[in-house]
Coordinates of C-alpha atoms in Angstrom, one line a residue:
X1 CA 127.7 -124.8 261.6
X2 CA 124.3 -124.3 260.8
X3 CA 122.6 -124.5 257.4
X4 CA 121.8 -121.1 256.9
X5 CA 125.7 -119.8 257.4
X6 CA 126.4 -122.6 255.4
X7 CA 124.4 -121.8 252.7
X8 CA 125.4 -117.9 252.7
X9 CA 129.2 -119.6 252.0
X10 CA 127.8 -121.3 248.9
X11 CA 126.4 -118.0 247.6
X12 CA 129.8 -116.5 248.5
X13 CA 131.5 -119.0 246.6
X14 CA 129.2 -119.1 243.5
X15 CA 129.9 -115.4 242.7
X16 CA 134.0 -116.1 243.3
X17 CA 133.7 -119.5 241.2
X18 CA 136.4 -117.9 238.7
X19 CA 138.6 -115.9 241.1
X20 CA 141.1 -118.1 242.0
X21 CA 142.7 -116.3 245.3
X22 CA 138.7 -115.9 246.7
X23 CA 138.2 -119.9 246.0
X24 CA 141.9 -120.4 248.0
X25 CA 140.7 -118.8 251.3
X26 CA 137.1 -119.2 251.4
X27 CA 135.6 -120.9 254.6
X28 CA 134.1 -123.8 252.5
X29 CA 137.6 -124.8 250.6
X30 CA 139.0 -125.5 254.5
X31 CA 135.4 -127.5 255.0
X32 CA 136.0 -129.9 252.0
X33 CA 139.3 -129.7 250.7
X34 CA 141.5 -130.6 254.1
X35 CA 139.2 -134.2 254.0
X36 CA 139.9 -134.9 250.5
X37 CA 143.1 -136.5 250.4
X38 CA 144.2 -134.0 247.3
X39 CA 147.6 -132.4 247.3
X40 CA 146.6 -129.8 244.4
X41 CA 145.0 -126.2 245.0
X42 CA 142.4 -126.5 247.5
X43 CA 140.1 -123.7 245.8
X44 CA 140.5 -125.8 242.5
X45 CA 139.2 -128.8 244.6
X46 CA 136.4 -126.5 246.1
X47 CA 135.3 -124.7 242.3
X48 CA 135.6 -128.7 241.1
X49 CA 133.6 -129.8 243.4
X50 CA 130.8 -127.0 243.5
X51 CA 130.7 -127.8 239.1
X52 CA 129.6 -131.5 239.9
X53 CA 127.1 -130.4 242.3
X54 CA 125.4 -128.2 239.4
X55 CA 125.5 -131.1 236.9
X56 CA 123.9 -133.1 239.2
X57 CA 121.0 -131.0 239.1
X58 CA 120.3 -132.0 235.5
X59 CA 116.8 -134.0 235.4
X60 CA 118.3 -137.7 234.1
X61 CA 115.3 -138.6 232.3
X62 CA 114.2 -135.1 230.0
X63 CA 116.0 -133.8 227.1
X64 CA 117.5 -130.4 227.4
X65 CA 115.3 -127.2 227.1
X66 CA 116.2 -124.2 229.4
X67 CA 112.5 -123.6 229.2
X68 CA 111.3 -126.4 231.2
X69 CA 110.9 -126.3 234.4
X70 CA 112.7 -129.3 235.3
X71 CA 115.8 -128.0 233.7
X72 CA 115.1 -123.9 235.5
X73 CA 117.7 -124.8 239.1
X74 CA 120.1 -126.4 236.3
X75 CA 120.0 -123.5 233.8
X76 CA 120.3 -120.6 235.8
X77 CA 123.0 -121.4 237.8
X78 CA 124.5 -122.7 234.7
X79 CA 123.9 -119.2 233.0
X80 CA 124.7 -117.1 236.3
X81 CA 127.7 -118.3 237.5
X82 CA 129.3 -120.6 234.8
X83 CA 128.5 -118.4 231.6
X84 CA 128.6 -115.7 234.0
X85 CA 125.7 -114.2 232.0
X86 CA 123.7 -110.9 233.6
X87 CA 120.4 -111.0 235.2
X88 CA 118.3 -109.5 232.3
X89 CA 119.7 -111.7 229.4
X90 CA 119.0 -114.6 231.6
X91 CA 115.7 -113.6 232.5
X92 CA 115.1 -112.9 228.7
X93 CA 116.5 -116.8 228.0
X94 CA 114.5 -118.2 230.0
X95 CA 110.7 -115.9 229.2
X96 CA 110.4 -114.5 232.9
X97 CA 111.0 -111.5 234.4
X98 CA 113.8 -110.4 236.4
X99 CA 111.8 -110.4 239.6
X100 CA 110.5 -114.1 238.9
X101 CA 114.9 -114.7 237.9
X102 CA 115.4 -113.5 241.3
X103 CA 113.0 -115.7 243.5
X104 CA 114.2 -118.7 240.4
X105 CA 117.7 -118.3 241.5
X106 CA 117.2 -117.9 245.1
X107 CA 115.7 -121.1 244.9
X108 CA 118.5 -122.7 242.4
X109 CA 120.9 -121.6 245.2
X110 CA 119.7 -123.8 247.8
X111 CA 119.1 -126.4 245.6
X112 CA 122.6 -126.6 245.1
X113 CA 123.4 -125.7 248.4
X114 CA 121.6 -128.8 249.5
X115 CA 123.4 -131.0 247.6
X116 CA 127.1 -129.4 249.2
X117 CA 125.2 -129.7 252.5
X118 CA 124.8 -133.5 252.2
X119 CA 128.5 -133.7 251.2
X120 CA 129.1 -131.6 254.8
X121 CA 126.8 -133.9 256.6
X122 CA 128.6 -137.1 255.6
X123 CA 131.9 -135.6 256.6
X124 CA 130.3 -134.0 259.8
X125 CA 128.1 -136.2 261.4
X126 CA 126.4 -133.8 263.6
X127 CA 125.6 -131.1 260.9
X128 CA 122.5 -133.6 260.7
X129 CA 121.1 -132.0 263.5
X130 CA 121.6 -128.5 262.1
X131 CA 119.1 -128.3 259.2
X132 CA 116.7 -125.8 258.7
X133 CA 113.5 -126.1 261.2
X134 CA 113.6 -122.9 263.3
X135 CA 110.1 -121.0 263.1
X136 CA 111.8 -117.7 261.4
X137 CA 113.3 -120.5 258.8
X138 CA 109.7 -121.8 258.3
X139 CA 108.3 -118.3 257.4
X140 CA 111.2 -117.5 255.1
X141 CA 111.9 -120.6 252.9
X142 CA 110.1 -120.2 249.6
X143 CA 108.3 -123.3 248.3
X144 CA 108.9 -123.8 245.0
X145 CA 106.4 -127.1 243.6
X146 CA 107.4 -128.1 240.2
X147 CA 106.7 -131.3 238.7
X148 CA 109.8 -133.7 239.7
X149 CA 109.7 -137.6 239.9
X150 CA 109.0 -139.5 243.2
X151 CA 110.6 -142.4 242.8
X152 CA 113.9 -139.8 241.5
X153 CA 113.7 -138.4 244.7
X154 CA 112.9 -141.5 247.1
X155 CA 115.9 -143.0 245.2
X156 CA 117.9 -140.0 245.6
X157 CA 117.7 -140.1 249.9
X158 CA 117.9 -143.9 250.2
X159 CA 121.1 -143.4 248.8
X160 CA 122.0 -140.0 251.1
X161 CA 121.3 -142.7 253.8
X162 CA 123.5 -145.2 252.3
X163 CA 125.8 -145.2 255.6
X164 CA 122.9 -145.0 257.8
X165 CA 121.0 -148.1 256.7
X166 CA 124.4 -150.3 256.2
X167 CA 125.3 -149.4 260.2
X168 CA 121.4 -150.3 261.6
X169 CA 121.5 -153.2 259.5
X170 CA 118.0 -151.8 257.1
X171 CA 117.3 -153.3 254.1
X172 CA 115.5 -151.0 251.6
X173 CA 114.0 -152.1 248.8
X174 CA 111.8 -149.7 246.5
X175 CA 109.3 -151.8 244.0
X176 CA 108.0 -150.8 240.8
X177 CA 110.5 -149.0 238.2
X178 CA 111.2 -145.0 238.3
X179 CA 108.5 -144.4 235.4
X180 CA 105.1 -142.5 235.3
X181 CA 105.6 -141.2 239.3
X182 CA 105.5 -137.6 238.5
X183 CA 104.8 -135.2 241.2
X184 CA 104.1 -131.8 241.9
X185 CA 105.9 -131.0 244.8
X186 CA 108.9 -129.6 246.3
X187 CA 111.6 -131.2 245.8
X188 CA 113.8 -129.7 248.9
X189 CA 111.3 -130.0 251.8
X190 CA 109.9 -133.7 250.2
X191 CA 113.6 -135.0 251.0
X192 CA 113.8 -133.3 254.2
X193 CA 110.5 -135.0 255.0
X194 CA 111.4 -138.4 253.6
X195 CA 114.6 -138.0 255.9
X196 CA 112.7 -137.4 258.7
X197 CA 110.6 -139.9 258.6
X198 CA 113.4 -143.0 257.4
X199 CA 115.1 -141.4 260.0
X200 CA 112.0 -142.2 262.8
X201 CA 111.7 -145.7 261.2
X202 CA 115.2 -146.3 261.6
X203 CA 114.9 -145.3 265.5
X204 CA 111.9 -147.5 265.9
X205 CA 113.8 -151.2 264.0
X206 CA 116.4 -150.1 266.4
X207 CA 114.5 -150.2 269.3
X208 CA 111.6 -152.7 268.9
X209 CA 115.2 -154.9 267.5
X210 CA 113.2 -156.9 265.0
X211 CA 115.7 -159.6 263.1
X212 CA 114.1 -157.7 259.9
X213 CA 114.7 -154.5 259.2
X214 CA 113.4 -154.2 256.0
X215 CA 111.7 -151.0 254.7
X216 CA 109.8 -151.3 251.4
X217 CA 108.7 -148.2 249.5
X218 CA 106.2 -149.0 246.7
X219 CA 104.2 -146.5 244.6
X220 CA 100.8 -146.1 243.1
X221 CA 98.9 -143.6 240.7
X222 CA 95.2 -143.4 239.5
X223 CA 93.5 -140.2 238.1
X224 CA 93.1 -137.9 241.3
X225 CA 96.3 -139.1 243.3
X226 CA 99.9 -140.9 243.1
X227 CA 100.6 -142.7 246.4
X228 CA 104.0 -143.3 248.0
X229 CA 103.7 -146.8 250.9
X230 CA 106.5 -146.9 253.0
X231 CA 106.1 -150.6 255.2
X232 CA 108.2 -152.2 257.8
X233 CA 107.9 -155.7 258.9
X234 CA 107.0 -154.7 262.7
X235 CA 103.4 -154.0 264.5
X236 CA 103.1 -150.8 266.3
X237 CA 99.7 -150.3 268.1
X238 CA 100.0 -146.7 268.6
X239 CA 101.7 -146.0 265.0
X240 CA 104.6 -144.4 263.6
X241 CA 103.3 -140.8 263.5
X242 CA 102.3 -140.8 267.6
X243 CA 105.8 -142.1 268.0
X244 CA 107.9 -139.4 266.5
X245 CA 110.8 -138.9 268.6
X246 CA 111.1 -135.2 268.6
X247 CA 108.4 -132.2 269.0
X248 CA 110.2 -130.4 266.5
X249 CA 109.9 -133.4 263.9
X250 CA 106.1 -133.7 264.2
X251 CA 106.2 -129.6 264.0
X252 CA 107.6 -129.8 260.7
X253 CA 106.2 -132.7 259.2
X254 CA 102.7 -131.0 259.7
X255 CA 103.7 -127.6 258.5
X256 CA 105.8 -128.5 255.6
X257 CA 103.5 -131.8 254.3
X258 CA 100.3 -129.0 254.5
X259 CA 102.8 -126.3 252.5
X260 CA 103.3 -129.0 249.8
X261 CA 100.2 -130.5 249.9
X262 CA 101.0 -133.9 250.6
X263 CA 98.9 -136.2 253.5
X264 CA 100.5 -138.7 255.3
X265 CA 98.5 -141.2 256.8
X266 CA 98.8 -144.2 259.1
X267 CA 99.1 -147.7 257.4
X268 CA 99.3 -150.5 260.1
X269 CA 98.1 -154.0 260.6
X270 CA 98.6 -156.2 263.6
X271 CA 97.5 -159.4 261.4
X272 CA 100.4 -158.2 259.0
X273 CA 102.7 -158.0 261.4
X274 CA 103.5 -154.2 259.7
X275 CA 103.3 -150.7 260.1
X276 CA 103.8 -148.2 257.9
X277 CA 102.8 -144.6 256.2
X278 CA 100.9 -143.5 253.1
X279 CA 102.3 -140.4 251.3
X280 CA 99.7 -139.2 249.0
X281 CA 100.3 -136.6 246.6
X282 CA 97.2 -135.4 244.9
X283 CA 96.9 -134.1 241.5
X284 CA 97.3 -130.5 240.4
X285 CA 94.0 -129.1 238.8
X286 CA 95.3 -127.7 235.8
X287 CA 94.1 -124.9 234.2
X288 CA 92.5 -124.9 230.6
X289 CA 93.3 -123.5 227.8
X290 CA 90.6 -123.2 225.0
X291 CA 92.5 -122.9 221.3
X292 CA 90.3 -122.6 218.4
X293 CA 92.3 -123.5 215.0
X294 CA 90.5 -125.0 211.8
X295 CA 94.0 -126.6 211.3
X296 CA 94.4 -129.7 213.4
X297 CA 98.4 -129.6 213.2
X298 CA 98.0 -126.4 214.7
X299 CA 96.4 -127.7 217.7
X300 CA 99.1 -130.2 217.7
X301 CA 101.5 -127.6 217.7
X302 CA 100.0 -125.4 220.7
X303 CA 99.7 -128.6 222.6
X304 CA 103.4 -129.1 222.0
X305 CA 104.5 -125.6 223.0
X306 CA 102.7 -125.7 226.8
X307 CA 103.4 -129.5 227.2
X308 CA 105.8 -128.7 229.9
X309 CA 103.4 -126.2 231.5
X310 CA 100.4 -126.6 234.2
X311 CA 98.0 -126.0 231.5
X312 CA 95.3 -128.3 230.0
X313 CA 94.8 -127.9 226.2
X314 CA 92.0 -128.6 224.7
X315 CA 91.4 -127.6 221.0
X316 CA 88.1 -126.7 218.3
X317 CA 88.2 -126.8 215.0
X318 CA 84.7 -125.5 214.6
X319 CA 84.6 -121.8 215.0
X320 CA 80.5 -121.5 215.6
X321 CA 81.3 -123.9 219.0
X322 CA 83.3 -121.5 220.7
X323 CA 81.1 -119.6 222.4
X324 CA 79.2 -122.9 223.6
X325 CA 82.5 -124.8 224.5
X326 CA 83.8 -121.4 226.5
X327 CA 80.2 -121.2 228.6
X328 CA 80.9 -125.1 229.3
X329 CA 84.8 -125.1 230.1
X330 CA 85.1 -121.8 231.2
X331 CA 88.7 -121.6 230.3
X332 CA 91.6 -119.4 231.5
X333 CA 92.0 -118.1 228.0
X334 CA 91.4 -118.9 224.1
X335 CA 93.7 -118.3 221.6
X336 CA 91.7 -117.8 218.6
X337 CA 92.9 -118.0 214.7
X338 CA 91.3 -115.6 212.4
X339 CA 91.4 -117.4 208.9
X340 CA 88.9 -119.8 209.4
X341 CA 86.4 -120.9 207.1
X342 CA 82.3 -119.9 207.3
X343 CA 82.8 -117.9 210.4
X344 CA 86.6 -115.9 210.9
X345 CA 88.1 -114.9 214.0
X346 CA 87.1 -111.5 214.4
X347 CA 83.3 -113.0 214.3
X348 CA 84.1 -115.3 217.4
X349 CA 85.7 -112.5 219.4
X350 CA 82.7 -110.0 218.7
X351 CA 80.2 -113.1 219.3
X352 CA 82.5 -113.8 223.0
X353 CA 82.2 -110.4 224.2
X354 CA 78.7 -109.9 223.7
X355 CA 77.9 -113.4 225.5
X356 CA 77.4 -112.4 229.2
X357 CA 78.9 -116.1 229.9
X358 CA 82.0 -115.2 228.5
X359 CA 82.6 -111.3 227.7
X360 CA 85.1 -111.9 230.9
X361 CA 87.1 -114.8 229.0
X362 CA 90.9 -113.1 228.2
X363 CA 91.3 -114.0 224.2
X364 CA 94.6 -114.0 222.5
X365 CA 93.8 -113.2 218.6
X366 CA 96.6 -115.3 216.2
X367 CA 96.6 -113.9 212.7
X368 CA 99.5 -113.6 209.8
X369 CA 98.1 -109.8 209.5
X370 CA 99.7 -107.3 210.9
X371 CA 96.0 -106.1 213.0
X372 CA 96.9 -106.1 216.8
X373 CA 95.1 -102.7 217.0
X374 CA 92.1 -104.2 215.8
X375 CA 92.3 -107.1 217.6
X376 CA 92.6 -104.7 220.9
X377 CA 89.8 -102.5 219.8
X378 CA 87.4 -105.7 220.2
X379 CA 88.7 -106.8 223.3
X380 CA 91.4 -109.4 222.8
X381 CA 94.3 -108.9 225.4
X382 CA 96.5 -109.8 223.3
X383 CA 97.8 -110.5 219.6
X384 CA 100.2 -112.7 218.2
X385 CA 101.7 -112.9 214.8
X386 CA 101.3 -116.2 213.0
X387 CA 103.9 -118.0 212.5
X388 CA 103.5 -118.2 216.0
X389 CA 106.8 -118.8 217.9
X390 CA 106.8 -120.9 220.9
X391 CA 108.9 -118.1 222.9
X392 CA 106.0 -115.3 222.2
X393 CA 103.5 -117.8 223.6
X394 CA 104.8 -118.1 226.7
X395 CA 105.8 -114.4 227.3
X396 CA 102.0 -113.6 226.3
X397 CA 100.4 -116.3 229.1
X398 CA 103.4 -115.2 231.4
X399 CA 102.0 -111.8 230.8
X400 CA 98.5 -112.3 231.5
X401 CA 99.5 -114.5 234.5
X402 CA 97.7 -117.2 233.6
X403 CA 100.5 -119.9 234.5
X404 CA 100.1 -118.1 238.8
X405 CA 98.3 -120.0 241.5

């Protein structure tokens, strides 16, 4: 079977979760359930099975908030198919809009359909061979990058290849602890490319049959980059990239490591007696978000609200800065209080949109008065009513698209 009708059987499934005479006879309930050993119902098995697979899509090391996008594949297949909420109140849960739900969910789908698919490749050896790598498959798998933790995921496929390592006799041993090694990335095609290449490692222990077949994954971070090395205790002249046993590997590797922007390098050393790879992941640039508040535990708070967002905050308490600060940050947006002291609000805006340096700067005005018109009239793109609420912040910026590529 190959991944893509196995995947369309986990869809199947997810929408019959709850109807127990659909669970009984679907495809994937004879797949499982006849190599589990169980005498019980076979679609209770199945809907058991595909409810452990969710909760193993909670992040392990971040609190719960259906906000975050760590917790997004977790909470809407949670809501979907478990709450058995509609689209639109989910959408509305989560801030986004029913179009971004759809391509969310999509997503969340074969996340989870991954994790069933690793279950079928331990019970069916040769499904390995039958993942996703045909060129109409390239063009229609959507990346989703989010930030996830590299070490979580390294981690995660040493122990998919549990069985593989124990029969070739590899050692693995990951240094340093699974702190700090955030990502962007995703997390799908990284594990299919870590796969591929433990996979090629494997092959060459194997047949160069060095007594130590040890592979040693350490990580690294400074400001522009966080590095993955993976090292084994053997010298190959020609390296491990021009070695790569299939065409179709070195295909994918180069399309999929350019899709999620991650460069994979040579590391060898004849001295050393190694060869090895270096996975570097660079740094998103984030974009800024300029927030002018005389109140400092207001900037605290805006900073608190987008903490689990791609944006940079930086704040002013000054309001006769702003228009200095915006020529020399150029930001994506300000958010701009109104009651300040000396100089108010509705002076920065006016001062703003007569700069030529920033007139184009979007500006989201923040006041307890009830003056959106006003605030419009001047050319904010938007008003918010203080108290503001975390929720309304994110719809705005959602809005405006400031949080797309």
């Amino acid at each position: 079977m190959l991944f893509e009708e196995f995947e369309v059987l986990v869809k199947e499934s997810l929408s019959n979760l709850f109807d127990y005479a659909a669970m009984e006879t679907t495809p994937l309930t004879a797949l499982f359930a006849t190599h589990s050993g169980q005498s019980g119902s076979k679609g209770e098995f199945l809907r058991k099975l595909i409810l452990e697979s969710i909760d193993t899509l909670k992040p392990n090391d971040k609190a719960f908030d259906a906000n975050a996008n760590e917790w997004r594949t977790y909470t809407i297949l949670n809501q979907r198919y478990i709450e058995n909420l509609n689209s639109l109140d989910v959408a509305r849960n989560l801030s986004i809009s029913e179009r971004q739900l759809r391509r969310y969910q999509r997503k969340a789908v074969e996340a989870l359909a991954y994790r069933l698919w690793d279950r079928y490749q331990a019970i069916y050896p040769e499904a390995r061979q039958a993942t996703p790598t045909s060129d109409s498959n390239i063009k229609e798998f959507i990346v989703n990058l989010e930030e996830i933790n590299l070490w979580e995921v390294v981690s995660g496929v040493n122990k998919l290849l549990a069985t593989t390592t124990s029969e070739d006799h590899v050692e693995l041993k990951t240094q340093n602890n699974e702190t700090l090694w955030m990502i962007e990335s995703d997390r799908i095609i990284l594990r299919q490319i870590l796969i591929g290449l433990m996979n090629q490692f494997f092959q060459l222990l194997h047949e160069f049959e060095t007594p130590n077949r040890l592979l040693t994954f350490s990580f690294f971070r400074d400001e522009e980059k966080t590095t993955l090395n993976i090292d084994a205790p053997i010298y190959i002249e020609a390296g491990i990239l021009s070695n790569l046993h299939t065409p179709e590997l070195k295909k994918n590797l180069s399309f999929w490591s350019q899709e999620i922007n991650v460069q994979i390098n040579e590391n060898h050393s004849k001295e050393q007696n190694k060869s090895g790879l270096i996975l570097e992941f660079p740094h998103p640039q984030k974009k800024l978000i300029l927030v002018v508040d005389d109140q400092e535990p207001a900037l605290r708070m805006y900073e608190r609200y987008l903490s689990r967002t791609k944006l940079k905050i930086v704040g002013l308490t000054k309001p006769s800065k702003v228009v200095a600060r915006a020529k020399e940050l150029k930001p994506a947006l300000i958010v701009l209080d109104i009651m300040m002291p000396k100089v108010d609000g509705w002076e920065v805006l006016q001062s703003l949109k007569l700069d030529e340096g920033t007139r184009n700067i979007p500006v989201i005005v923040c006041s307890a008065w009830g003056e959106p018109e006003l605030a419009t009239s001047l050319g904010a793109v938007g008003f918010l009513k203080k108290p503001v609420i975390q929720r309304d912040l994110l719809a705005i910026i959602q809005k405006l698209k400031i949080l797309d590529d």
